[in-house]
PDB file of C-alpha atoms in Angstrom:
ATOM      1  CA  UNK X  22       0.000   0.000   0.000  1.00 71.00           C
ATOM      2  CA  UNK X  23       1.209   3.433  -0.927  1.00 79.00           C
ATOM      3  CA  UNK X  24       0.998   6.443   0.965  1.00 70.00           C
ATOM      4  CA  UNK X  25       0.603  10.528   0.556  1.00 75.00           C
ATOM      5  CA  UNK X  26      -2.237  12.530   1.797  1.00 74.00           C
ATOM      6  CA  UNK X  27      -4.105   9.514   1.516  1.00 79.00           C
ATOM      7  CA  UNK X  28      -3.248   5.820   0.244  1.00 88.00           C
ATOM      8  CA  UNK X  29      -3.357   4.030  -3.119  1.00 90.00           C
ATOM      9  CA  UNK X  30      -3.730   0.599  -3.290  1.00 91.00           C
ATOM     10  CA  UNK X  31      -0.484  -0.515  -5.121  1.00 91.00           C
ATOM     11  CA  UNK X  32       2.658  -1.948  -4.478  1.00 89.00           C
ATOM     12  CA  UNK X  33       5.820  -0.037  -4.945  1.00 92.00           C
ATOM     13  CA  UNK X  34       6.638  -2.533  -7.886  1.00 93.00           C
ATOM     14  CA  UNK X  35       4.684   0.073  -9.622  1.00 95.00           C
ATOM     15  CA  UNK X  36       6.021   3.116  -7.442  1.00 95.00           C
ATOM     16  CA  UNK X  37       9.715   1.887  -8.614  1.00 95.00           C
ATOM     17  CA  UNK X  38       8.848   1.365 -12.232  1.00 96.00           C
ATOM     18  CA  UNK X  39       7.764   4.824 -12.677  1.00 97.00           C
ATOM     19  CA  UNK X  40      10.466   6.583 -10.275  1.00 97.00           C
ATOM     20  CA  UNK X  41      12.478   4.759 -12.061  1.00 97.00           C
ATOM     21  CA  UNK X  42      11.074   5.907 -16.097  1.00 97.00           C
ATOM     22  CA  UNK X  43      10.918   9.606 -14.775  1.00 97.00           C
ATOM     23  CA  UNK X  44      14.463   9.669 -13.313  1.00 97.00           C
ATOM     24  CA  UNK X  45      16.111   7.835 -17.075  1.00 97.00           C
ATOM     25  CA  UNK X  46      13.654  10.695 -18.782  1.00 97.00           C
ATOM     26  CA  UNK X  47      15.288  13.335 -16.571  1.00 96.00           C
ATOM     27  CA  UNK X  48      19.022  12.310 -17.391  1.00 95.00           C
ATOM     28  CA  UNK X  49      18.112  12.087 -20.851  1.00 96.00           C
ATOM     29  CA  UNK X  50      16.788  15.961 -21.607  1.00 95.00           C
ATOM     30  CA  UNK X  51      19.592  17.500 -18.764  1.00 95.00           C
ATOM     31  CA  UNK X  52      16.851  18.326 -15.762  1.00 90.00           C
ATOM     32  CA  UNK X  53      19.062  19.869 -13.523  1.00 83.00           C
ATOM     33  CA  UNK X  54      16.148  20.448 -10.485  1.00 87.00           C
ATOM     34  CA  UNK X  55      12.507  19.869  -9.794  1.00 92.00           C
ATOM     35  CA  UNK X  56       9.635  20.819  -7.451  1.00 92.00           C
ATOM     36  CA  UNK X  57       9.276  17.162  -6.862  1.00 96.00           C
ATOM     37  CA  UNK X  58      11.566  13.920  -6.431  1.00 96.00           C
ATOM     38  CA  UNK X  59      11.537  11.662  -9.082  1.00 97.00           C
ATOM     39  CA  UNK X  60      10.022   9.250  -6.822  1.00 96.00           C
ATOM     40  CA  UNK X  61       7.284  11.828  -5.996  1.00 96.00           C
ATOM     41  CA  UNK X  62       6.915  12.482  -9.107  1.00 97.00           C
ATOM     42  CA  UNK X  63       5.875   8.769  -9.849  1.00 97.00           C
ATOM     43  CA  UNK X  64       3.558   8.918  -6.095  1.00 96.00           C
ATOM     44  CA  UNK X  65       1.595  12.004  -7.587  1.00 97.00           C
ATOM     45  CA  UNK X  66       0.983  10.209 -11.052  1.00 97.00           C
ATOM     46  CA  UNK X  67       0.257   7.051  -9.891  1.00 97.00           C
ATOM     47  CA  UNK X  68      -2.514   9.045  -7.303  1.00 96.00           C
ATOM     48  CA  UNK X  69      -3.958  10.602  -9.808  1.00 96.00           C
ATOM     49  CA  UNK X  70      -4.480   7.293 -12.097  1.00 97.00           C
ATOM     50  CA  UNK X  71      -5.453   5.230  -9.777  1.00 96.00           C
ATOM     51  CA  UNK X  72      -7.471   7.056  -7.462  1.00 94.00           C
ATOM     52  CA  UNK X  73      -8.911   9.667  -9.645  1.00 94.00           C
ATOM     53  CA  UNK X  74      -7.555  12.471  -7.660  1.00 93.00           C
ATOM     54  CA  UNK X  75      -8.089  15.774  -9.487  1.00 92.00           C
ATOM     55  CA  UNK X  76      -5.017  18.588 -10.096  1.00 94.00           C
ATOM     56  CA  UNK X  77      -6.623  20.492  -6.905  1.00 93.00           C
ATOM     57  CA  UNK X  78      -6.375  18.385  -4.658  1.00 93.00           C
ATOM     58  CA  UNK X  79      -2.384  16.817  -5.379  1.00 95.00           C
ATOM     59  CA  UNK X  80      -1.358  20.424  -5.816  1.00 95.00           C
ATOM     60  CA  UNK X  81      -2.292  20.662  -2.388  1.00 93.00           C
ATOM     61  CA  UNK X  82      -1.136  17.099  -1.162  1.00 93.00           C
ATOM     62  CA  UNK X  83       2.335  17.505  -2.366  1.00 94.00           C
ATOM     63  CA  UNK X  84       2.800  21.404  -1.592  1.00 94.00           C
ATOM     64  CA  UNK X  85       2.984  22.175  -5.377  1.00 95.00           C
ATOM     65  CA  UNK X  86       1.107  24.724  -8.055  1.00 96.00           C
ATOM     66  CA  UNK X  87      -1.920  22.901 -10.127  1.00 96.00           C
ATOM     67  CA  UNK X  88      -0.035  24.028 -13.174  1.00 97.00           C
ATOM     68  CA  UNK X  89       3.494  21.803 -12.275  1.00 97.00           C
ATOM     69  CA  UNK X  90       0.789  19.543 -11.038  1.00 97.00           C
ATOM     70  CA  UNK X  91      -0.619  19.196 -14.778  1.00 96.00           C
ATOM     71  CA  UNK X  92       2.969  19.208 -16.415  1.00 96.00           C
ATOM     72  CA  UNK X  93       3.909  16.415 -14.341  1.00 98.00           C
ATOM     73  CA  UNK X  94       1.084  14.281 -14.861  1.00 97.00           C
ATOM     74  CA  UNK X  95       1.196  14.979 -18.428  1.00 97.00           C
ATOM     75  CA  UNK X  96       4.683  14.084 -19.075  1.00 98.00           C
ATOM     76  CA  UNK X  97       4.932  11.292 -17.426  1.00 98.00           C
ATOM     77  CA  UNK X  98       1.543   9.476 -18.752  1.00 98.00           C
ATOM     78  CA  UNK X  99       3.448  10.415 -22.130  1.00 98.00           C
ATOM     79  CA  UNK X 100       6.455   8.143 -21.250  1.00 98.00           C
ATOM     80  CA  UNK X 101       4.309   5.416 -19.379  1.00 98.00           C
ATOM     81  CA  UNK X 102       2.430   4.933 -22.780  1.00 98.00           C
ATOM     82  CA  UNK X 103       4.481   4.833 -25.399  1.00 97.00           C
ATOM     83  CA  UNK X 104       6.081   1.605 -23.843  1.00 96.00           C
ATOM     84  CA  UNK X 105       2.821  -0.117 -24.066  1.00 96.00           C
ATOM     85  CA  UNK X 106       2.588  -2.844 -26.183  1.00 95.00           C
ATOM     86  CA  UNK X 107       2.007  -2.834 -30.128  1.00 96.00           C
ATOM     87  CA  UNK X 108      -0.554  -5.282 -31.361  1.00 97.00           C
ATOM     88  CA  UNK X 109       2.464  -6.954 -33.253  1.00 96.00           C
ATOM     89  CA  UNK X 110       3.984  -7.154 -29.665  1.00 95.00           C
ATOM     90  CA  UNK X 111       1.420  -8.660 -28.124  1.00 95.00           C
ATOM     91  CA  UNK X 112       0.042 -11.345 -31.186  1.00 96.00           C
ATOM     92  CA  UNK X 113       3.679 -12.397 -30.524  1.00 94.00           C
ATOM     93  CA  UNK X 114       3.742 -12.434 -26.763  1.00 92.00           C
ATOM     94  CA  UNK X 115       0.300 -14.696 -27.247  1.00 93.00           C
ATOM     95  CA  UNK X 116       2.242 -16.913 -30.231  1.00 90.00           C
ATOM     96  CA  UNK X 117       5.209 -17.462 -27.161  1.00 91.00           C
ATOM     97  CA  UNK X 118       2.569 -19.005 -24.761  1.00 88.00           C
ATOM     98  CA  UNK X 119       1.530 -21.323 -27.217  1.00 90.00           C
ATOM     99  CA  UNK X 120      -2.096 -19.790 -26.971  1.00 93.00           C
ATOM    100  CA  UNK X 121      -3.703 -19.712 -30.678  1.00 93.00           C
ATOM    101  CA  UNK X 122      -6.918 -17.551 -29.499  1.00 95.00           C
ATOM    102  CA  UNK X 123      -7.391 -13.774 -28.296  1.00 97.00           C
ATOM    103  CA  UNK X 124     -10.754 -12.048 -26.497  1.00 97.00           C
ATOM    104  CA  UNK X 125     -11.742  -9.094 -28.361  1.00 97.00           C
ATOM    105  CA  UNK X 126     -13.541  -6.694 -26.624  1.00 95.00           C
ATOM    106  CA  UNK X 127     -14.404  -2.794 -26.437  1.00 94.00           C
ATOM    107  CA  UNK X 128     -15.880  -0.489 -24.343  1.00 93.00           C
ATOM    108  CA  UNK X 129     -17.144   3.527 -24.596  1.00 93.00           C
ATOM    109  CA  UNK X 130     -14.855   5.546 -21.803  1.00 92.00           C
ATOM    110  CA  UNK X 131     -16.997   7.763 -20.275  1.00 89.00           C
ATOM    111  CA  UNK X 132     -15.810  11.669 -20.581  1.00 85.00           C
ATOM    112  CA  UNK X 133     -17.205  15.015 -20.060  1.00 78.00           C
ATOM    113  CA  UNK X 134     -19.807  16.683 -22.676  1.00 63.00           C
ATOM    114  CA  UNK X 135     -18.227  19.476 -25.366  1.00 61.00           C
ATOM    115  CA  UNK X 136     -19.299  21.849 -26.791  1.00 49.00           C
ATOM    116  CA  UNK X 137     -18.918  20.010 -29.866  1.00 56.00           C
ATOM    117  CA  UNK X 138     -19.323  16.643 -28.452  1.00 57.00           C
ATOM    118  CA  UNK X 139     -21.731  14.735 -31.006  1.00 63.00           C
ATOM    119  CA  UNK X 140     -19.029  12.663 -32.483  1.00 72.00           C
ATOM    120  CA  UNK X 141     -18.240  11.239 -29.239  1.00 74.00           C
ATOM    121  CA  UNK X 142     -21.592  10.166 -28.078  1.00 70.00           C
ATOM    122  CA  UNK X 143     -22.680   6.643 -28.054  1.00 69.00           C
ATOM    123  CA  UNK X 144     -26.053   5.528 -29.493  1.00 66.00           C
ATOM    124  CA  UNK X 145     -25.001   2.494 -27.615  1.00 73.00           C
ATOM    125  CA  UNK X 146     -24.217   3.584 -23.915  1.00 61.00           C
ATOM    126  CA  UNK X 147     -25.793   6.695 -24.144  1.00 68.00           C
ATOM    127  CA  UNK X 148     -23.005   8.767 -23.021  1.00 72.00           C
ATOM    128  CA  UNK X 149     -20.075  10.274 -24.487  1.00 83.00           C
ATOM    129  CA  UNK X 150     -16.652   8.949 -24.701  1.00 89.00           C
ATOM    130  CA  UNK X 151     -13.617   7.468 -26.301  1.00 92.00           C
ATOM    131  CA  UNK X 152     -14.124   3.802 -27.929  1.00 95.00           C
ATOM    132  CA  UNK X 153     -11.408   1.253 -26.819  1.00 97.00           C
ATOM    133  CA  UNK X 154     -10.655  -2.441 -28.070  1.00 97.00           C
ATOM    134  CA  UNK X 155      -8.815  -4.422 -26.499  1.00 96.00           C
ATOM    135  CA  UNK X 156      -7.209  -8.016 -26.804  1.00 97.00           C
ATOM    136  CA  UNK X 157      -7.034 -10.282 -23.552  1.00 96.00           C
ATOM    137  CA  UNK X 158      -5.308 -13.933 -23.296  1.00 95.00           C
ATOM    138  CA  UNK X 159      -7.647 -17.129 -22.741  1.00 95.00           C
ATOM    139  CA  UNK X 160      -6.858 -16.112 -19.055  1.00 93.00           C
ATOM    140  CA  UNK X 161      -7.795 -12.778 -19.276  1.00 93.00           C
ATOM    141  CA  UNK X 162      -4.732 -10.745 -19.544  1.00 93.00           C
ATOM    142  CA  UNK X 163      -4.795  -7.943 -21.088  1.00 94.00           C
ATOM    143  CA  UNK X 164      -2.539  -7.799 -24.216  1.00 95.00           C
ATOM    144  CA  UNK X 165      -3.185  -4.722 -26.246  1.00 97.00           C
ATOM    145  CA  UNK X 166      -5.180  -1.375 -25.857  1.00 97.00           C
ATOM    146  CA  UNK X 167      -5.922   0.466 -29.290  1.00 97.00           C
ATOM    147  CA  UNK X 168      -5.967   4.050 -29.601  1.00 97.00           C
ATOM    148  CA  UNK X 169      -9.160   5.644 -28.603  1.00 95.00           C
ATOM    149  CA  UNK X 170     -11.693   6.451 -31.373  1.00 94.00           C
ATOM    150  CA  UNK X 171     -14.989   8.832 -30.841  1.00 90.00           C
ATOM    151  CA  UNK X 172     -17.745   7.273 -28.961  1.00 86.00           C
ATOM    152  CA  UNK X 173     -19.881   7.266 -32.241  1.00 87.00           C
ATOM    153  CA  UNK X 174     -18.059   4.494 -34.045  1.00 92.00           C
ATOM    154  CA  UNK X 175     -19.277   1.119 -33.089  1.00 92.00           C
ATOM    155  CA  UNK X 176     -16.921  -2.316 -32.212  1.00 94.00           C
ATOM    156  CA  UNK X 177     -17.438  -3.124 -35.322  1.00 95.00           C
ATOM    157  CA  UNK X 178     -15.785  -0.422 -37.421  1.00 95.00           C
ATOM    158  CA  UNK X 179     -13.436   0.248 -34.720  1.00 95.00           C
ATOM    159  CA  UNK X 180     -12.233  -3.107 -34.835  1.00 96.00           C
ATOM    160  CA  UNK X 181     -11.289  -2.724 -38.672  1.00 96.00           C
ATOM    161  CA  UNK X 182     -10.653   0.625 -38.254  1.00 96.00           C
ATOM    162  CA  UNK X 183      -7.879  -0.905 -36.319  1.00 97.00           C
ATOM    163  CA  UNK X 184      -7.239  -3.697 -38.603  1.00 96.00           C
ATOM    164  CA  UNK X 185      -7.583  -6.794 -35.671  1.00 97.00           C
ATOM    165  CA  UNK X 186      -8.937  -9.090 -37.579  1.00 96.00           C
ATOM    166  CA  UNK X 187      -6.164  -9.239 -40.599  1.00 96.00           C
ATOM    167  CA  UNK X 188      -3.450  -8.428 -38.213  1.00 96.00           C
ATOM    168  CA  UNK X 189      -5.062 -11.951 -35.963  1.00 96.00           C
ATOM    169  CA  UNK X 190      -5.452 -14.036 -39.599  1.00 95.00           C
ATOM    170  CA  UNK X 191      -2.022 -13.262 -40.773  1.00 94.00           C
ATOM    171  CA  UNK X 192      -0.195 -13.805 -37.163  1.00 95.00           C
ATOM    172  CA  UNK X 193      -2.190 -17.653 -37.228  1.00 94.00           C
ATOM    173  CA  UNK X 194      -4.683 -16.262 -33.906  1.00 95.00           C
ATOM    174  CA  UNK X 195      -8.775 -16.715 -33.985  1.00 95.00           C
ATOM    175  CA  UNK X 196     -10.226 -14.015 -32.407  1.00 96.00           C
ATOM    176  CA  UNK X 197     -13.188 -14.939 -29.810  1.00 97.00           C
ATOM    177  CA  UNK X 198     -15.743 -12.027 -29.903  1.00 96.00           C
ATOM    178  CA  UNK X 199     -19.760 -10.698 -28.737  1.00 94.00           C
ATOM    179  CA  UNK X 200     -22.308 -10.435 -30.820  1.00 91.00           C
ATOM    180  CA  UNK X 201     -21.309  -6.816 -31.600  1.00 89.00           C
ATOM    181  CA  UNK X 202     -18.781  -7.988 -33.870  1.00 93.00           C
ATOM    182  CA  UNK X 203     -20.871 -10.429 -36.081  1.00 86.00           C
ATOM    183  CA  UNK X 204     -19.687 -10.925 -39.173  1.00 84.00           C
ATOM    184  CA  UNK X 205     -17.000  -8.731 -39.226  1.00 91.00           C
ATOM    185  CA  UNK X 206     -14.126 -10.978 -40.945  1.00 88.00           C
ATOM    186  CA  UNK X 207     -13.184 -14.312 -41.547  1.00 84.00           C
ATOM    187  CA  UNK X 208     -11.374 -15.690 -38.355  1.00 84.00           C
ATOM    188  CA  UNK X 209     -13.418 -13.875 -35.716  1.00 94.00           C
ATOM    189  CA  UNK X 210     -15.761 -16.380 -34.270  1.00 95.00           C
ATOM    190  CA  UNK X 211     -18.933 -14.470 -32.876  1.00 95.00           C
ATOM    191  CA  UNK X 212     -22.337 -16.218 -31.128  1.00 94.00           C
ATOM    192  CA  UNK X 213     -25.024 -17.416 -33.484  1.00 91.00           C
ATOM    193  CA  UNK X 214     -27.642 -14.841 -33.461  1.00 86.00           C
ATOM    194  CA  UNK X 215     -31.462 -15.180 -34.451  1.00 79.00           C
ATOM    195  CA  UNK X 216     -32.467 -13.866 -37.724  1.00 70.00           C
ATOM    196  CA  UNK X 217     -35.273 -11.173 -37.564  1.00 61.00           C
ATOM    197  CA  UNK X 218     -36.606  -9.367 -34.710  1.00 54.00           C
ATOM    198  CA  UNK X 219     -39.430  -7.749 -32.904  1.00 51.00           C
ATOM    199  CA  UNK X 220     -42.931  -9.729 -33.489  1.00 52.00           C
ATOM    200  CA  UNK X 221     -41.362 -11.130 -36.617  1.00 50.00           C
ATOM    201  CA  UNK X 222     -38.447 -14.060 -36.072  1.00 53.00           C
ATOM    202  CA  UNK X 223     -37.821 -16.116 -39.266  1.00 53.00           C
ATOM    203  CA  UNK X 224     -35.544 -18.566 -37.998  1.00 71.00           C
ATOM    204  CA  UNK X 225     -34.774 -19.442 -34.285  1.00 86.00           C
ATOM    205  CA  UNK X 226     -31.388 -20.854 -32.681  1.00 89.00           C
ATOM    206  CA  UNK X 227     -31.208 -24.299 -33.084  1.00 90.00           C
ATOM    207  CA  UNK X 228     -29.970 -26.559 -30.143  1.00 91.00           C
ATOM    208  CA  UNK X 229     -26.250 -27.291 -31.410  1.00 93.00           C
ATOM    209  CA  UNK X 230     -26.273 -23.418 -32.095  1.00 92.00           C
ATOM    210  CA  UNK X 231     -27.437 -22.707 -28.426  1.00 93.00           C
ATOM    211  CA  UNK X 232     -25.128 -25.407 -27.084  1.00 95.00           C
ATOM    212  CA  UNK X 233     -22.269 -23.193 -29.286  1.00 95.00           C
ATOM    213  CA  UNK X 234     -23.146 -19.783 -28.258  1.00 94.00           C
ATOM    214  CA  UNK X 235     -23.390 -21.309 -24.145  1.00 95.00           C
ATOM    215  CA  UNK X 236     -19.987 -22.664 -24.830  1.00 96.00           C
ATOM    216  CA  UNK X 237     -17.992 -19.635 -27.129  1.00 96.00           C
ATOM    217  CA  UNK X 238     -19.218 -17.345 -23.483  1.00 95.00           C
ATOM    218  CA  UNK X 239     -17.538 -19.762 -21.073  1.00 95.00           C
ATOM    219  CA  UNK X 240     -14.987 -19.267 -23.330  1.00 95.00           C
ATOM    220  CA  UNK X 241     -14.740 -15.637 -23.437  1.00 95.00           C
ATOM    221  CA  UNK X 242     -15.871 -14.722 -20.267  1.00 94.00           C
ATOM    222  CA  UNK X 243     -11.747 -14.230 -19.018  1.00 93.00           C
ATOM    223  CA  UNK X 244     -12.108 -11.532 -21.512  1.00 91.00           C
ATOM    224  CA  UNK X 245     -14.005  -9.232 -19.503  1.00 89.00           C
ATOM    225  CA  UNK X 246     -11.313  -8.880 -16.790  1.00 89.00           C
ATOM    226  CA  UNK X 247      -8.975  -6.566 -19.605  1.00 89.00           C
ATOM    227  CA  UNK X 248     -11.341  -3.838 -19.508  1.00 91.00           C
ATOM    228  CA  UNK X 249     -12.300  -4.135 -15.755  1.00 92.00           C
ATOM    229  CA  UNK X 250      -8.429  -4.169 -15.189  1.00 91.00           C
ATOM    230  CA  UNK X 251      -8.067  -0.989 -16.768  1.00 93.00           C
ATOM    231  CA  UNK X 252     -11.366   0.516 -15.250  1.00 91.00           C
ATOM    232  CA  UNK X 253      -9.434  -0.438 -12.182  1.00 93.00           C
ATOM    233  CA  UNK X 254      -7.735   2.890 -12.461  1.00 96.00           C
ATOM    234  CA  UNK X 255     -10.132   5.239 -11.267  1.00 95.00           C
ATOM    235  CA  UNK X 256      -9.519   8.128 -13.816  1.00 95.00           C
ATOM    236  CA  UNK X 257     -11.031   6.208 -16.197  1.00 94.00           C
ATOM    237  CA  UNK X 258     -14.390   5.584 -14.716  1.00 90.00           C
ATOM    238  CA  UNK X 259     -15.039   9.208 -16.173  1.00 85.00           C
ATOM    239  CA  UNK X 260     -12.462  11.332 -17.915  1.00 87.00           C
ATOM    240  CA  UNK X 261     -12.896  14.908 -17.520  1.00 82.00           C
ATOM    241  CA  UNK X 262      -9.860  16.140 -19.382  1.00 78.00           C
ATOM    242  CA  UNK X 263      -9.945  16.356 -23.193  1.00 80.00           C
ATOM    243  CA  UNK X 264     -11.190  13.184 -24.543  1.00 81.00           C
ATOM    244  CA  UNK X 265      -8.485  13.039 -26.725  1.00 84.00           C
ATOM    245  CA  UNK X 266      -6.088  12.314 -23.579  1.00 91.00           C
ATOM    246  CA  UNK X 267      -7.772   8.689 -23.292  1.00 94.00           C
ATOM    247  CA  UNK X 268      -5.534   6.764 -25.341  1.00 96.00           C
ATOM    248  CA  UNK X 269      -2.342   8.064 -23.389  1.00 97.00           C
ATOM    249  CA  UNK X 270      -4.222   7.638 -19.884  1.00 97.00           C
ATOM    250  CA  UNK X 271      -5.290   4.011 -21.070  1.00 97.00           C
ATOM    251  CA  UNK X 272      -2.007   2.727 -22.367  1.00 97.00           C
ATOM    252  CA  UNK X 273       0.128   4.183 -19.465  1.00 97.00           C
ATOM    253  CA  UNK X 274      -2.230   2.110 -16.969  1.00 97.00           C
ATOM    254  CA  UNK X 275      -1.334  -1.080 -19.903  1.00 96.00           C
ATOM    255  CA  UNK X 276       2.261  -0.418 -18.941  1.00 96.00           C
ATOM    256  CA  UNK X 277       1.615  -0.161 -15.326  1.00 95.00           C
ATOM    257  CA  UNK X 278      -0.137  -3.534 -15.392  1.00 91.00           C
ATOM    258  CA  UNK X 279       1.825  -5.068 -18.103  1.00 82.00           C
ATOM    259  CA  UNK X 280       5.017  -4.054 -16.320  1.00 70.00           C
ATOM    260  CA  UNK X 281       4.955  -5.963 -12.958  1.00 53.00           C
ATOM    261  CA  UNK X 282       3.299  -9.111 -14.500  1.00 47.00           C
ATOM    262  CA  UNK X 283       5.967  -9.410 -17.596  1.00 47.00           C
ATOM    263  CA  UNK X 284       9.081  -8.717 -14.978  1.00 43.00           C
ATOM    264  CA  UNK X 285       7.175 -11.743 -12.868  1.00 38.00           C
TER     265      UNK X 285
END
C-alpha cells in the first residue's frame, strides 16, 4: 500500500517502475532540479491514475502549483504509454505461450460533454466517450489497448478501423468475440444470433447453435477482466480532461499492469 495525503492501493513494484522511467527521462533531456523527487513524481501520477484524484487536490497534497501539477502528470503518462505494447507485440507475446486464441472486446470511456461533443456520443451507452478495443489472453490478460476512437463508431468499425482481424489471420490467432462484432471478418468467431426481430423471427437458434453460443461465453468470459483491469484505475471511470487524452491515460495504466506481470 502506498501512501501521501491519503493511500493508493499498489505496491511499490509500480512506485519503482515509474520513479524509475521519470528519473532515465530526466538524465536524458539535462533536468538539472525539480519541485518534486523523481520518486514523488511517480507517487503524484500514480494518485492521480489510480485514485482519480483531481489537479486540486495533489497540488495541495504535495505542496505544489496545479499548473506543475498538470505538467507532471502529463509528461509522465506520455512516457508510461508509449512503452505499451504494439498489437504486433502482443500477437507475438500470445504466439510465445503457445495460446492460438485472443478475447476481443471494447468499451465507450466515459468523458465530459463538449461543446462540440456529437461525435463522441454513443447511441449504444448513451453517453459520451472514447471507444477502446482491447485483446485479452484465454486467461484474461490484457494484451493490447488500441488508440481511442470517438464514442460514435461502433466495435465493429473500430475493430477494422484498427485492422484486428487481418493483423489476428495473418499472425495464425482466432479471435473470440460478442455479438457486436458479427460478421465482421473471416477468423473472428462471434455467437449465433437469431435472424429477424421484434414480433417477426424467421428462424430461431437451433440446439447445437445454443449449445455453441453457451460454450464460445464460457470461453470468453476471461475476456471481460482486460477492460475491468483498466477501469481499475479510477480516472477512467469518467475522464474529464480532453477526450483526446484517453488513449495516453489508457495505455500508461497497460504499462503499469503489463510491467509488474511481464518482470514476474
Amino acid at each position: 500500500m502506498l501512501l501521501y495525503p491519503g493511500t493508493i492501493d499498489l505496491s511499490t513494484t509500480h512506485l519503482r517502475h515509474v520513479a524509475t522511467v521519470v528519473r532515465v527521462h530526466r538524465r536524458r533531456i539535462g533536468s538539472r532540479w525539480r519541485r518534486l523527487s523523481a520518486g514523488r513524481q511517480a507517487l503524484l501520477v500514480l494518485a492521480h491514475l489510480r485514485n482519480g484524484d483531481p489537479y486540486a487536490r495533489l497540488a495541495a497534497g504535495f505542496g505544489i502549483g496545479t499548473a506543475t501539477v498538470y505538467r507532471y502528470i502529463r509528461e509522465t503518462v506520455h512516457l508510461l504509454a508509449a512503452r505499451a505494447p504494439t498489437l504486433t507485440d502482443a500477437l507475438r507475446r500470445l504466439s510465445r505461450h503457445g495460446d492460438n486464441y485472443a478475447i476481443l472486446d471494447g468499451s465507450v470511456i466515459r468523458t465530459d460533454r463538449l461543446a462540440a461533443d456529437r461525435p463522441f456520443y454513443s447511441g449504444k451507452h448513451r453517453h459520451h466517450g472514447i471507444n477502446l478495443q482491447a485483446l485479452t489472453d484465454p486467461r484474461g490478460r490484457l494484451l493490447w489497448v488500441s488508440d481511442g476512437l470517438r464514442g460514435a463508431v461502433n466495435d465493429t468499425a473500430a475493430a477494422r478501423h484498427h485492422n484486428i482481424p487481418d493483423a489476428c489471420r495473418q499472425a495464425g490467432i482466432t479471435v473470440l468475440a460478442d455479438s457486436g462484432y458479427h460478421h465482421i471478418a473471416n477468423g473472428v468467431i462471434t455467437p449465433y444470433k437469431r435472424v429477424g426481430g421484434g414480433h417477426i423471427t424467421t428462424r430461431e437458434l437451433n440446439p447445437g447453435q445454443r449449445v455453441a453460443n453457451t460454450a464460445l461465453a464460457r470461453v470468453r468470459a476471461p475476456g471481460e477482466r482486460g477492460f475491468a483491469t483498466l477501469k481499475a484505475w479510477r480516472i477512467l471511470t469518467r475522464v474529464r480532461c480532453s477526450p483526446h487524452h484517453v488513449t495516453a491515460l489508457a495505455k500508461a495504466i497497460h504499462t503499469l499492469e503489463h510491467h509488474p506481470h511481464h518482470q514476474g
